[in-house]
Each structure stands twice: as structure tokens, then as C-alpha cells.
């Protein structure tokens, strides 16, 4: 029961925060932000809001500062629309999803290059021993 309630509240908080950011915060430091996930603690008192920012490292840092400055205002907006007795505190955490995806793409590309190199070596390879490595009875044994 508590897990369903956590999931519903997390989903609702994600929607409300995204709508609030879409309306704008009047902060020029805020960049192009996408809310990727929200996780709520079991007692529904704290919500971790994960976000990504499209842009450079400087834009990411500016956006983090803008979100930190606007946390109270966003929390009060969420509390008004959420309709619960206690509004959870919000913590904005930059999501490492794009960096992780880039790293995984690099690893997959490297694995593909290595597979191609191995396939190239295997194309011109020959067996180290006989073509038929199985022991066969000698012809001398058949005559005896």
C-alpha cells in the first residue's frame, strides 16, 4: 500500500514540478531542464527530484543554482496542488543519465570494433593441427 502511494505521489510531484518549470521561474540562469525521475521516501517527507540540463557544464551549474534558489517557491506550488497535509521537502539532483548513456555507447562501439578485428583474424585463420583432429583406427589394426 505504501509503495503505491509513494509511486503515485512521486509521479504527481514530477508532473507538478515539470509544469512549474515549463511556466518559467523568471531566473535567467535556468536552462533547458527535463525532470527525469522523482523518488519519495517511505514516510512521504522527502522527494528527490532528478533532472537533466541540455547544454554546457556552465549552463548545468547555472541551472543547479537557479533550482536551488527556487526550491522553496516550487515546494509551495507543489504543496498547494498536491493536497496532502505535509508537503515533502524537495531536493534537486542532477541526473547522470546522459553521461552514462554516452559512456555505454562508447563501450558498445569499442566492443563492436574489437569484434570486427577478431572476425578479420578468424577469416584468414587455419587450424593449428590436422583438419580432422579425431583419432581414427590405424589401418594396420584392421589387418591384424
PDB file of C-alpha atoms in Angstrom:
ATOM      1  CA  UNK A   1       0.000   0.000   0.000  1.00  0.00           C
ATOM      2  CA  UNK A   2       2.745   2.433   0.940  1.00  0.00           C
ATOM      3  CA  UNK A   3       4.656   1.656  -2.258  1.00  0.00           C
ATOM      4  CA  UNK A   4       1.636   2.508  -4.396  1.00  0.00           C
ATOM      5  CA  UNK A   5       1.157   5.747  -2.508  1.00  0.00           C
ATOM      6  CA  UNK A   6       4.843   6.601  -2.890  1.00  0.00           C
ATOM      7  CA  UNK A   7       4.694   5.931  -6.619  1.00  0.00           C
ATOM      8  CA  UNK A   8       1.529   7.999  -7.081  1.00  0.00           C
ATOM      9  CA  UNK A   9       2.952  10.910  -5.101  1.00  0.00           C
ATOM     10  CA  UNK A  10       6.302  10.742  -6.933  1.00  0.00           C
ATOM     11  CA  UNK A  11       4.545  10.760 -10.299  1.00  0.00           C
ATOM     12  CA  UNK A  12       2.336  13.673  -9.280  1.00  0.00           C
ATOM     13  CA  UNK A  13       5.304  15.672  -7.959  1.00  0.00           C
ATOM     14  CA  UNK A  14       7.178  15.031 -11.214  1.00  0.00           C
ATOM     15  CA  UNK A  15       4.260  16.397 -13.232  1.00  0.00           C
ATOM     16  CA  UNK A  16       3.770  19.425 -10.973  1.00  0.00           C
ATOM     17  CA  UNK A  17       7.459  20.378 -10.939  1.00  0.00           C
ATOM     18  CA  UNK A  18       7.687  19.962 -14.715  1.00  0.00           C
ATOM     19  CA  UNK A  19       4.606  22.144 -15.225  1.00  0.00           C
ATOM     20  CA  UNK A  20       6.032  24.799 -12.899  1.00  0.00           C
ATOM     21  CA  UNK A  21       9.353  24.825 -14.742  1.00  0.00           C
ATOM     22  CA  UNK A  22       7.520  25.000 -18.061  1.00  0.00           C
ATOM     23  CA  UNK A  23       5.726  28.166 -16.909  1.00  0.00           C
ATOM     24  CA  UNK A  24       9.086  29.691 -16.074  1.00  0.00           C
ATOM     25  CA  UNK A  25      10.828  30.892 -12.954  1.00  0.00           C
ATOM     26  CA  UNK A  26      11.925  34.378 -14.026  1.00  0.00           C
ATOM     27  CA  UNK A  27      15.502  33.305 -13.462  1.00  0.00           C
ATOM     28  CA  UNK A  28      17.806  33.866 -16.440  1.00  0.00           C
ATOM     29  CA  UNK A  29      20.169  31.163 -15.153  1.00  0.00           C
ATOM     30  CA  UNK A  30      17.582  28.433 -15.738  1.00  0.00           C
ATOM     31  CA  UNK A  31      18.412  26.371 -18.810  1.00  0.00           C
ATOM     32  CA  UNK A  32      16.521  23.716 -20.747  1.00  0.00           C
ATOM     33  CA  UNK A  33      15.567  21.374 -17.873  1.00  0.00           C
ATOM     34  CA  UNK A  34      13.962  17.949 -18.102  1.00  0.00           C
ATOM     35  CA  UNK A  35      12.649  16.228 -14.982  1.00  0.00           C
ATOM     36  CA  UNK A  36      13.662  12.587 -15.394  1.00  0.00           C
ATOM     37  CA  UNK A  37      12.557  10.992 -12.125  1.00  0.00           C
ATOM     38  CA  UNK A  38      11.222  11.682  -8.633  1.00  0.00           C
ATOM     39  CA  UNK A  39      11.750   9.391  -5.669  1.00  0.00           C
ATOM     40  CA  UNK A  40       9.803   9.833  -2.444  1.00  0.00           C
ATOM     41  CA  UNK A  41      10.866   8.365   0.898  1.00  0.00           C
ATOM     42  CA  UNK A  42       8.643   5.826   2.638  1.00  0.00           C
ATOM     43  CA  UNK A  43       7.313   8.391   5.123  1.00  0.00           C
ATOM     44  CA  UNK A  44       6.482  10.785   2.232  1.00  0.00           C
ATOM     45  CA  UNK A  45       8.504  13.584   3.855  1.00  0.00           C
ATOM     46  CA  UNK A  46      11.289  13.978   1.307  1.00  0.00           C
ATOM     47  CA  UNK A  47      11.312  13.934  -2.502  1.00  0.00           C
ATOM     48  CA  UNK A  48      14.457  13.675  -4.597  1.00  0.00           C
ATOM     49  CA  UNK A  49      13.867  15.297  -7.988  1.00  0.00           C
ATOM     50  CA  UNK A  50      16.286  14.135 -10.700  1.00  0.00           C
ATOM     51  CA  UNK A  51      16.792  16.411 -13.680  1.00  0.00           C
ATOM     52  CA  UNK A  52      18.942  16.804 -16.772  1.00  0.00           C
ATOM     53  CA  UNK A  53      20.018  20.006 -18.469  1.00  0.00           C
ATOM     54  CA  UNK A  54      20.729  20.327 -22.163  1.00  0.00           C
ATOM     55  CA  UNK A  55      23.826  22.440 -22.631  1.00  0.00           C
ATOM     56  CA  UNK A  56      27.359  23.044 -21.443  1.00  0.00           C
ATOM     57  CA  UNK A  57      28.802  22.488 -17.986  1.00  0.00           C
ATOM     58  CA  UNK A  58      28.408  26.192 -17.220  1.00  0.00           C
ATOM     59  CA  UNK A  59      24.703  26.055 -18.113  1.00  0.00           C
ATOM     60  CA  UNK A  60      24.303  22.991 -15.899  1.00  0.00           C
ATOM     61  CA  UNK A  61      25.909  24.789 -12.960  1.00  0.00           C
ATOM     62  CA  UNK A  62      23.754  27.903 -13.518  1.00  0.00           C
ATOM     63  CA  UNK A  63      20.616  25.782 -13.697  1.00  0.00           C
ATOM     64  CA  UNK A  64      21.546  23.962 -10.491  1.00  0.00           C
ATOM     65  CA  UNK A  65      21.942  27.321  -8.736  1.00  0.00           C
ATOM     66  CA  UNK A  66      18.610  28.564 -10.111  1.00  0.00           C
ATOM     67  CA  UNK A  67      16.796  25.409  -8.971  1.00  0.00           C
ATOM     68  CA  UNK A  68      18.379  25.631  -5.524  1.00  0.00           C
ATOM     69  CA  UNK A  69      17.256  29.259  -5.211  1.00  0.00           C
ATOM     70  CA  UNK A  70      13.714  28.425  -6.343  1.00  0.00           C
ATOM     71  CA  UNK A  71      13.263  25.258  -4.261  1.00  0.00           C
ATOM     72  CA  UNK A  72      11.037  26.959  -1.662  1.00  0.00           C
ATOM     73  CA  UNK A  73       8.753  28.521  -4.252  1.00  0.00           C
ATOM     74  CA  UNK A  74       8.468  25.253  -6.196  1.00  0.00           C
ATOM     75  CA  UNK A  75       7.740  23.366  -2.965  1.00  0.00           C
ATOM     76  CA  UNK A  76       4.953  25.773  -2.016  1.00  0.00           C
ATOM     77  CA  UNK A  77       3.402  25.444  -5.505  1.00  0.00           C
ATOM     78  CA  UNK A  78       3.616  21.657  -5.282  1.00  0.00           C
ATOM     79  CA  UNK A  79       2.102  21.725  -1.782  1.00  0.00           C
ATOM     80  CA  UNK A  80      -0.857  23.830  -2.915  1.00  0.00           C
ATOM     81  CA  UNK A  81      -1.684  21.464  -5.776  1.00  0.00           C
ATOM     82  CA  UNK A  82      -0.749  18.179  -4.108  1.00  0.00           C
ATOM     83  CA  UNK A  83      -3.475  18.288  -1.471  1.00  0.00           C
ATOM     84  CA  UNK A  84      -1.670  16.458   1.333  1.00  0.00           C
ATOM     85  CA  UNK A  85      -1.253  17.522   4.946  1.00  0.00           C
ATOM     86  CA  UNK A  86       2.550  17.630   4.857  1.00  0.00           C
ATOM     87  CA  UNK A  87       4.332  18.741   1.715  1.00  0.00           C
ATOM     88  CA  UNK A  88       7.553  16.789   1.167  1.00  0.00           C
ATOM     89  CA  UNK A  89      10.810  18.698   1.067  1.00  0.00           C
ATOM     90  CA  UNK A  90      12.346  18.832  -2.408  1.00  0.00           C
ATOM     91  CA  UNK A  91      15.936  18.137  -3.322  1.00  0.00           C
ATOM     92  CA  UNK A  92      17.088  18.680  -6.890  1.00  0.00           C
ATOM     93  CA  UNK A  93      19.744  16.202  -8.001  1.00  0.00           C
ATOM     94  CA  UNK A  94      21.405  16.336 -11.435  1.00  0.00           C
ATOM     95  CA  UNK A  95      20.799  13.052 -13.224  1.00  0.00           C
ATOM     96  CA  UNK A  96      23.866  11.428 -14.731  1.00  0.00           C
ATOM     97  CA  UNK A  97      21.771   9.740 -17.408  1.00  0.00           C
ATOM     98  CA  UNK A  98      23.298  11.487 -20.470  1.00  0.00           C
ATOM     99  CA  UNK A  99      26.876  10.900 -19.307  1.00  0.00           C
ATOM    100  CA  UNK A 100      26.121   7.255 -18.504  1.00  0.00           C
ATOM    101  CA  UNK A 101      24.432   6.744 -21.862  1.00  0.00           C
ATOM    102  CA  UNK A 102      27.422   8.292 -23.637  1.00  0.00           C
ATOM    103  CA  UNK A 103      29.806   6.027 -21.734  1.00  0.00           C
ATOM    104  CA  UNK A 104      27.744   2.944 -22.598  1.00  0.00           C
ATOM    105  CA  UNK A 105      27.653   3.985 -26.264  1.00  0.00           C
ATOM    106  CA  UNK A 106      31.460   4.329 -26.236  1.00  0.00           C
ATOM    107  CA  UNK A 107      31.839   0.872 -24.690  1.00  0.00           C
ATOM    108  CA  UNK A 108      29.490  -0.673 -27.259  1.00  0.00           C
ATOM    109  CA  UNK A 109      31.381   0.987 -30.109  1.00  0.00           C
ATOM    110  CA  UNK A 110      34.690  -0.324 -28.725  1.00  0.00           C
ATOM    111  CA  UNK A 111      33.242  -3.846 -28.390  1.00  0.00           C
ATOM    112  CA  UNK A 112      31.983  -3.708 -31.973  1.00  0.00           C
ATOM    113  CA  UNK A 113      35.438  -2.640 -33.219  1.00  0.00           C
ATOM    114  CA  UNK A 114      37.079  -5.490 -31.297  1.00  0.00           C
ATOM    115  CA  UNK A 115      34.538  -7.988 -32.683  1.00  0.00           C
ATOM    116  CA  UNK A 116      35.299  -6.770 -36.218  1.00  0.00           C
ATOM    117  CA  UNK A 117      39.049  -7.171 -35.593  1.00  0.00           C
ATOM    118  CA  UNK A 118      38.563 -10.721 -34.286  1.00  0.00           C
ATOM    119  CA  UNK A 119      36.324 -11.586 -37.242  1.00  0.00           C
ATOM    120  CA  UNK A 120      39.042 -10.290 -39.597  1.00  0.00           C
ATOM    121  CA  UNK A 121      41.649 -12.501 -37.925  1.00  0.00           C
ATOM    122  CA  UNK A 122      39.329 -15.509 -37.973  1.00  0.00           C
ATOM    123  CA  UNK A 123      38.634 -15.135 -41.700  1.00  0.00           C
ATOM    124  CA  UNK A 124      42.197 -15.972 -42.696  1.00  0.00           C
ATOM    125  CA  UNK A 125      42.932 -18.434 -39.902  1.00  0.00           C
ATOM    126  CA  UNK A 126      43.763 -22.095 -40.314  1.00  0.00           C
ATOM    127  CA  UNK A 127      43.519 -24.942 -37.830  1.00  0.00           C
ATOM    128  CA  UNK A 128      46.615 -25.460 -35.690  1.00  0.00           C
ATOM    129  CA  UNK A 129      46.553 -29.228 -36.078  1.00  0.00           C
ATOM    130  CA  UNK A 130      45.069 -31.637 -38.564  1.00  0.00           C
ATOM    131  CA  UNK A 131      41.883 -30.749 -40.341  1.00  0.00           C
ATOM    132  CA  UNK A 132      40.229 -33.759 -38.652  1.00  0.00           C
ATOM    133  CA  UNK A 133      41.527 -33.926 -35.060  1.00  0.00           C
ATOM    134  CA  UNK A 134      39.675 -37.128 -34.089  1.00  0.00           C
ATOM    135  CA  UNK A 135      41.639 -40.326 -33.556  1.00  0.00           C
ATOM    136  CA  UNK A 136      40.909 -42.918 -36.184  1.00  0.00           C
ATOM    137  CA  UNK A 137      41.801 -46.580 -36.023  1.00  0.00           C
ATOM    138  CA  UNK A 138      45.023 -47.409 -37.815  1.00  0.00           C
ATOM    139  CA  UNK A 139      44.893 -49.366 -40.997  1.00  0.00           C
ATOM    140  CA  UNK A 140      47.432 -51.808 -39.515  1.00  0.00           C
ATOM    141  CA  UNK A 141      44.936 -52.710 -36.734  1.00  0.00           C
ATOM    142  CA  UNK A 142      42.329 -53.639 -39.325  1.00  0.00           C
ATOM    143  CA  UNK A 143      44.644 -56.191 -40.983  1.00  0.00           C
ATOM    144  CA  UNK A 144      45.529 -57.974 -37.778  1.00  0.00           C
TER     145      UNK A 144
END
